[in-house]
Coordinates of C-alpha atoms in Angstrom, one line a residue:
M253 CA 1.5 16.3 8.8
A254 CA 1.2 14.1 11.2
Q255 CA -2.7 13.8 11.2
L256 CA -1.7 11.9 8.1
F257 CA -1.8 8.7 9.6
V258 CA -3.9 8.9 12.5
N259 CA -6.0 5.8 14.4
G260 CA -6.1 2.6 15.0
A261 CA -3.7 -0.1 13.0
S262 CA -2.1 2.3 9.6
F263 CA -1.4 1.0 6.0
F264 CA 1.6 3.4 5.2
T265 CA 2.6 2.8 8.9
T266 CA 2.9 -0.8 9.0
A267 CA 4.5 -0.2 4.8
V268 CA 7.5 1.7 5.9
Q269 CA 7.7 -0.5 9.0
H270 CA 7.4 -3.5 6.9
R271 CA 10.4 -2.3 3.9
A272 CA 12.3 -0.8 7.4
L273 CA 13.2 -4.3 9.0
R274 CA 13.6 -6.0 5.9
E275 CA 16.6 -2.8 5.0
G276 CA 17.8 -3.1 9.4
I277 CA 17.2 -7.1 7.9
T278 CA 20.7 -6.5 5.2
L279 CA 22.4 -4.2 7.2
A280 CA 22.5 -6.5 10.0
K281 CA 24.1 -9.4 8.0
A282 CA 26.1 -7.1 6.0
L283 CA 27.9 -5.6 9.6
N284 CA 27.9 -9.8 10.6
D285 CA 25.3 -8.8 14.0
P286 CA 24.4 -12.3 15.7
A287 CA 22.2 -15.0 13.3
S288 CA 19.2 -14.6 16.9
T289 CA 18.7 -11.3 15.9
V290 CA 18.6 -11.8 12.0
S291 CA 16.5 -14.5 13.1
A292 CA 13.8 -12.1 14.9
W293 CA 14.4 -9.5 13.1
T294 CA 13.3 -11.9 9.8
T295 CA 10.2 -13.1 12.1
Q296 CA 8.8 -9.6 13.5
A297 CA 9.1 -8.2 9.7
D298 CA 7.2 -11.4 7.9
K299 CA 4.8 -10.6 11.1
L300 CA 4.0 -6.8 9.9
Y301 CA 4.0 -8.3 5.3
C302 CA 1.2 -11.1 6.7
F303 CA -0.7 -7.7 8.2
L304 CA 0.3 -6.0 5.5
Q305 CA -2.4 -8.0 2.9
S306 CA -5.5 -7.6 5.6
Y307 CA -5.7 -3.8 4.4
W308 CA -7.7 -4.6 0.9
S309 CA -10.1 -5.0 1.1
A310 CA -11.6 -7.6 -1.9
S311 CA -14.8 -7.0 -2.0
S312 CA -14.6 -3.1 -2.0
G313 CA -12.2 -3.5 -4.6
F314 CA -9.1 -0.7 -2.8
I315 CA -7.0 -0.3 0.5
V316 CA -8.4 0.8 3.3
A317 CA -5.8 2.9 5.6
N318 CA -6.8 2.1 9.2
V319 CA -8.3 -0.4 10.5
N320 CA -9.5 -1.3 14.3
P321 CA -8.5 -5.0 14.3
G322 CA -11.7 -7.1 14.9
S323 CA -14.2 -4.3 14.3
G324 CA -12.8 -3.2 10.4
A325 CA -12.5 0.2 8.9
I326 CA -11.1 3.8 10.1
R327 CA -13.7 5.7 8.3
S328 CA -14.2 5.3 4.3
G329 CA -10.7 3.9 4.3
K330 CA -10.5 5.8 1.5
D331 CA -6.8 7.8 2.1
A332 CA -3.5 9.1 0.8
N333 CA -1.6 7.1 3.6
T334 CA -3.0 4.5 0.6
V335 CA -0.6 6.6 -2.3
L336 CA 1.8 7.5 -0.3
T337 CA 2.9 3.8 1.2
S338 CA 2.8 3.0 -3.2
I339 CA 5.6 6.2 -3.4
H340 CA 7.0 5.8 0.1
T341 CA 7.9 1.8 -0.5
F342 CA 8.3 2.0 -4.7
D343 CA 11.6 -1.0 -5.4
P344 CA 11.5 -1.0 -9.2
A345 CA 13.2 -4.4 -9.1
A346 CA 10.1 -5.5 -7.5
G347 CA 8.2 -4.5 -10.5
C348 CA 4.2 -4.9 -10.8
D349 CA 4.1 -6.9 -7.5
S350 CA 0.4 -6.3 -5.9
K351 CA 1.7 -7.8 -2.2
T352 CA 3.5 -5.4 -1.5
F353 CA 2.2 -2.9 -3.4
Q354 CA 4.4 -1.5 -5.8
P355 CA 3.1 1.8 -7.9
C356 CA 2.3 -0.3 -11.2
S357 CA 0.3 -3.5 -10.0
D358 CA -3.6 -3.8 -10.4
K359 CA -4.0 -3.3 -6.9
A360 CA -2.0 -0.1 -6.3
L361 CA -3.6 1.3 -9.2
A362 CA -7.6 -0.1 -8.6
N363 CA -7.1 1.8 -5.1
L364 CA -5.6 5.3 -6.7
K365 CA -9.0 5.6 -8.5
V366 CA -10.9 4.7 -5.7
Y367 CA -8.9 6.9 -4.2
V368 CA -8.9 10.0 -7.0
D369 CA -13.1 9.4 -7.5
S370 CA -13.9 9.7 -3.8
F371 CA -12.2 13.4 -4.4
R372 CA -14.6 14.7 -7.5
S373 CA -17.5 15.7 -6.5
I374 CA -17.0 16.8 -2.3
Y375 CA -14.7 19.3 -3.8
A376 CA -15.9 22.6 -5.9
I377 CA -12.8 23.6 -7.7
N378 CA -13.2 19.9 -9.6
S379 CA -17.2 20.7 -10.2
G380 CA -17.7 20.3 -14.1
K381 CA -14.7 18.5 -14.7
A382 CA -15.2 14.7 -17.0
S383 CA -14.9 11.5 -14.4
N384 CA -11.8 10.8 -16.3
A385 CA -10.0 13.5 -15.7
A386 CA -7.0 14.7 -13.1
V387 CA -8.5 16.8 -9.4
A388 CA -7.7 18.2 -7.0
T389 CA -7.2 15.9 -3.7
G390 CA -6.9 16.0 -0.3
R391 CA -6.8 12.9 3.0
Y392 CA -9.3 12.2 3.0
Q393 CA -13.0 12.8 2.7
E394 CA -13.8 13.8 6.0
D395 CA -11.1 15.7 6.5
S396 CA -12.8 18.8 8.9
Y397 CA -9.1 19.9 9.3
Y398 CA -8.9 23.4 8.4
N399 CA -12.4 22.3 6.8
G400 CA -11.3 19.5 4.6
N401 CA -9.2 20.7 1.9
P402 CA -6.9 19.6 -1.0
W403 CA -3.1 18.9 0.1
Y404 CA -0.6 19.9 -2.7
L405 CA 1.8 16.7 -1.0
T406 CA -1.8 14.6 -2.0
T407 CA -2.2 16.2 -5.2
F408 CA 1.5 15.4 -6.9
S409 CA 1.7 12.2 -4.8
V410 CA -0.7 10.7 -7.2
A411 CA 0.9 12.5 -10.6
E412 CA 4.2 10.2 -8.7
Q413 CA 2.7 7.2 -8.3
L414 CA 1.6 6.8 -12.3
Y415 CA 5.0 8.1 -13.0
R416 CA 6.5 5.4 -11.5
A417 CA 3.6 2.8 -12.6
I418 CA 5.4 3.8 -16.5
Q419 CA 8.7 3.7 -16.3
V420 CA 8.4 0.1 -14.2
W421 CA 6.4 -1.0 -17.1
D422 CA 9.6 0.8 -20.0
T423 CA 11.8 -1.0 -17.8
L424 CA 10.7 -4.2 -17.6
G425 CA 9.4 -4.5 -21.4
K426 CA 6.3 -6.8 -20.8
G427 CA 3.6 -4.5 -21.2
I428 CA 0.5 -3.9 -19.3
N429 CA -0.9 -6.5 -17.6
V430 CA -4.7 -5.7 -16.8
T431 CA -6.4 -7.7 -14.2
S432 CA -10.0 -8.0 -12.8
T433 CA -8.6 -5.8 -10.2
S434 CA -7.7 -3.1 -12.7
L435 CA -10.2 -3.1 -15.2
A436 CA -11.4 -0.4 -13.6
F437 CA -8.4 1.3 -13.9
F438 CA -7.7 0.8 -17.4
Q439 CA -11.4 1.4 -19.3
Q440 CA -10.7 5.4 -17.9
F441 CA -8.7 5.7 -20.4
N442 CA -10.2 3.5 -22.9
S443 CA -13.9 1.7 -21.9
S444 CA -14.1 -0.9 -23.6
A445 CA -11.1 -1.9 -22.4
T446 CA -10.6 -5.7 -21.3
V447 CA -8.3 -7.9 -19.2
T448 CA -5.9 -8.8 -20.7
T449 CA -1.9 -8.5 -21.4
I450 CA -1.2 -5.7 -23.8
P451 CA 2.5 -6.3 -25.3
A452 CA 5.5 -3.9 -24.8
G453 CA 6.2 -1.6 -28.4
S454 CA 2.0 -2.2 -29.5
A455 CA 0.8 0.6 -31.2
S456 CA -2.1 -0.2 -28.0
Y457 CA 0.4 0.2 -25.0
T458 CA 1.7 3.9 -26.9
S459 CA -1.2 4.7 -26.5
L460 CA -3.1 3.4 -24.1
K461 CA 0.6 4.6 -21.8
A462 CA 0.2 8.5 -23.3
S463 CA -3.1 8.6 -21.9
I464 CA -2.0 8.0 -18.5
K465 CA 1.3 10.5 -18.4
T466 CA -1.4 13.1 -19.8
F467 CA -3.3 12.2 -16.5
A468 CA -0.3 11.4 -14.5
D469 CA 0.8 15.3 -16.0
G470 CA -2.7 16.8 -15.0
F471 CA -2.2 16.4 -11.2
A472 CA 0.7 18.0 -11.0
L473 CA -1.2 20.9 -13.7
V474 CA -3.9 20.8 -10.7
A475 CA -2.1 21.7 -8.6
A476 CA 0.3 24.6 -10.1
Q477 CA -3.2 26.1 -11.9
Y478 CA -3.3 26.8 -7.9
T479 CA 0.3 28.1 -6.9
P480 CA 1.7 31.5 -6.3
S481 CA 3.5 33.2 -8.9
T482 CA 5.6 33.5 -6.2
G483 CA 6.7 29.1 -6.0
A484 CA 5.7 29.5 -3.3
L485 CA 4.1 25.7 -1.3
A486 CA 1.7 25.5 1.6
E487 CA 0.2 22.7 2.7
Q488 CA -3.7 23.2 1.3
Y489 CA -5.2 24.8 -0.7
L490 CA -8.8 25.8 -0.7
R491 CA -11.2 24.3 -1.4
S492 CA -14.0 26.3 -2.5
T493 CA -11.0 28.7 -4.1
G494 CA -7.9 27.2 -4.6
A495 CA -6.1 29.7 -2.9
P496 CA -3.4 28.5 -0.4
T497 CA -4.1 27.9 3.0
S498 CA -2.7 27.2 6.8
A499 CA 0.6 26.3 6.9
S500 CA 3.2 28.2 4.8
D501 CA 5.8 27.7 2.4
L502 CA 6.1 23.5 4.2
T503 CA 9.1 21.0 3.4
W504 CA 6.6 18.1 2.6
S505 CA 4.6 20.3 -0.5
Y506 CA 7.5 21.1 -1.5
A507 CA 9.8 17.6 -0.8
A508 CA 6.4 15.7 -2.8
A509 CA 6.6 18.1 -5.8
L510 CA 10.4 17.0 -6.3
T511 CA 10.4 13.4 -6.1
M512 CA 7.1 13.9 -8.8
F513 CA 9.9 15.2 -10.7
D514 CA 12.3 12.9 -10.0
A515 CA 9.8 10.1 -10.9
R516 CA 8.6 11.7 -14.3
A517 CA 12.7 12.2 -15.2
N518 CA 12.2 8.6 -14.4
V519 CA 15.3 9.8 -12.0
A520 CA 16.4 5.8 -10.4
S521 CA 15.4 4.8 -7.2
E522 CA 18.0 2.0 -5.2
S523 CA 15.2 -1.3 -4.1
W524 CA 14.8 -2.0 -0.8
G525 CA 14.5 -5.9 -0.6
A526 CA 11.0 -5.9 -1.8
A527 CA 11.4 -8.3 -4.8
N528 CA 11.1 -11.8 -4.3
L529 CA 9.0 -12.4 -0.4
T530 CA 7.4 -15.1 0.3
L531 CA 3.9 -14.9 2.1
P532 CA 4.2 -17.4 5.5
S533 CA 2.4 -20.2 4.8
T534 CA -0.4 -19.1 7.8
C535 CA -0.9 -16.2 6.0
S536 CA -0.8 -16.8 2.0
S537 CA -3.1 -19.1 2.4
G538 CA -4.5 -20.4 6.6
G539 CA -2.3 -23.6 7.1
G540 CA 0.2 -23.4 10.3
G541 CA -0.5 -24.5 14.1
G542 CA 1.5 -26.9 14.0
G543 CA -1.4 -29.9 14.2
S544 CA -2.6 -27.7 17.5
T545 CA -5.7 -26.0 17.6
S546 CA -8.3 -23.6 19.6
T547 CA -11.6 -22.2 19.4
V548 CA -13.1 -19.6 18.1
T549 CA -16.9 -18.7 18.4
F550 CA -17.1 -15.5 16.7
K551 CA -20.5 -13.4 17.7
V552 CA -22.0 -10.7 15.4
T553 CA -25.0 -8.1 15.9
A554 CA -27.3 -8.1 13.2
T555 CA -30.6 -7.4 11.8
T556 CA -32.5 -9.3 9.5
V557 CA -35.7 -9.2 7.0
W558 CA -37.4 -12.9 7.7
G559 CA -35.8 -15.5 5.3
E560 CA -32.5 -13.9 5.5
N561 CA -29.7 -15.3 7.3
I562 CA -26.3 -14.6 8.7
Y563 CA -23.1 -16.5 7.2
L564 CA -19.0 -16.5 8.3
T565 CA -15.6 -16.3 5.8
G566 CA -12.4 -16.0 5.8
S567 CA -8.6 -16.9 5.3
L568 CA -8.1 -20.0 6.2
S569 CA -9.7 -23.4 5.0
E570 CA -12.0 -24.0 8.5
L571 CA -13.0 -20.7 7.0
K572 CA -13.3 -22.5 3.8
S573 CA -11.4 -19.8 2.8
W574 CA -13.4 -17.0 1.4
S575 CA -16.5 -19.2 -0.2
T576 CA -19.4 -17.6 -0.3
S577 CA -21.2 -21.3 -2.0
D578 CA -19.3 -23.1 0.9
A579 CA -19.7 -20.3 4.4
I580 CA -20.3 -21.7 7.3
G581 CA -23.3 -21.4 8.3
P582 CA -25.9 -19.7 8.8
L583 CA -25.0 -18.6 12.1
D584 CA -27.7 -19.8 15.2
N585 CA -29.2 -17.0 17.2
T586 CA -31.7 -19.2 19.1
G587 CA -33.2 -17.2 21.8
T588 CA -30.5 -14.7 20.9
Y589 CA -31.1 -12.7 17.8
P590 CA -29.9 -10.6 16.1
V591 CA -27.0 -11.3 17.7
W592 CA -25.6 -14.8 15.5
S593 CA -22.9 -16.8 16.5
V594 CA -20.8 -19.3 16.3
S595 CA -17.4 -21.6 17.2
V596 CA -14.5 -23.4 14.5
T597 CA -11.9 -25.0 15.7
V598 CA -8.6 -23.6 14.1
P599 CA -4.8 -24.2 14.2
A600 CA -4.1 -22.5 16.9
G601 CA -1.7 -19.3 17.2
T602 CA -2.6 -18.0 13.5
Y603 CA -3.4 -14.3 11.7
F604 CA -6.9 -15.3 9.8
E605 CA -9.2 -12.8 7.9
Y606 CA -13.4 -13.1 8.3
K607 CA -16.2 -11.5 6.8
Y608 CA -19.5 -11.6 7.9
I609 CA -22.3 -12.3 4.7
R610 CA -25.6 -12.0 4.5
K611 CA -28.1 -14.7 2.2
Y612 CA -31.1 -13.6 1.7
N613 CA -33.4 -15.8 -1.7
G614 CA -30.3 -17.0 -3.4
A615 CA -28.4 -12.8 -3.6
V616 CA -25.4 -12.6 -1.5
T617 CA -24.0 -9.0 0.6
W618 CA -20.8 -8.0 1.6
E619 CA -20.1 -7.0 5.0
S620 CA -18.1 -3.0 3.8
G621 CA -15.4 -1.6 4.6
S622 CA -11.8 -4.2 5.4
N623 CA -11.6 -7.8 6.6
R624 CA -11.4 -8.2 9.9
V625 CA -8.5 -9.2 11.2
N626 CA -7.4 -11.7 14.3
T627 CA -5.4 -13.9 15.1
S628 CA -6.1 -17.3 17.0
P629 CA -5.4 -18.2 20.5
A630 CA -2.5 -20.8 22.5
A631 CA -3.2 -24.5 21.9
G632 CA -6.0 -25.6 24.1
S633 CA -7.5 -21.5 24.6
T634 CA -10.4 -20.0 23.5
L635 CA -11.1 -17.2 22.1
T636 CA -14.8 -15.2 21.7
I637 CA -15.2 -12.2 19.5
N638 CA -17.8 -9.6 19.5
D639 CA -18.4 -8.4 16.7
T640 CA -21.0 -5.8 14.2
W641 CA -22.8 -6.4 11.1
K642 CA -21.4 -3.4 9.6

């Protein structure tokens, strides 16, 4: 169980730390704790909230579960911890908020599809199933623990996220918002789906909701298919035959089944304060620094073909706000190839995200995986970042 969340910075760990701090702040206020305590905790919560955003890879369209700050994704980044995060930080009052990755948010739904699809072709028990059918899922596709099998709790978690999404859509009564981010998820149920808002109560809404519920039920049924007649839930079930394996009677497997049943039955869940949170300006728009600056030198090792160049773009306005047409570059490689570099003046003490891109004959190619992340040094200081193209 502990191996679900290992290596580098974990999306799940960051998210539950953030939730815990927000709940702690509420408790501290209720107990009339010193204002300095509340302020200190709020500062840390805001930093975690900022960092939480860095796990989303806009270029790849999924949440990168584990990262090493500065170097990016660990493994493919497609991991059950992202789905578990969505259900363990569920807050019905937050609606379909994408910044806390609520179950019905476009980012959480897009991520769910990528996560599920990563297991379709690697488990024999998933063989022959349609590309939009429920399948067995595990921790991550590179898993080698007990030869890397599906887990009961991860398969249940897919169903739970979908049930919670349906619950919020029905409760809010605002329909289902299909964005460019979540479009591929919804096209599983309607290949002609487009970016739109499907009105609550409409025939399209009813039909789509029913399809998604059937899809969710399918994951529960997959796990049930490989549950012995005694009802005992082990940790895993074999990727080849579905027979239970590894730890027997795993508590988390039973707990996952129970919370999934609650979600399907629309059992209420308490709010933890995710609604109406505001990202600090230094990570939502790249401002801050109080007018003081520092210098960051970016170096990346990247081999290229003749006529191809490396550029830099990122979350700060000084990093061109993720523009590809206005990206910084081409970076300099005079006498240093295949190392490309550039020095940029940025606000001091400011969190930022960035990526390198290639440009060749008018085509733009992004690095793979999650956004790289770092924090600029104190005013007047310098930082050199050494990267390798990924």
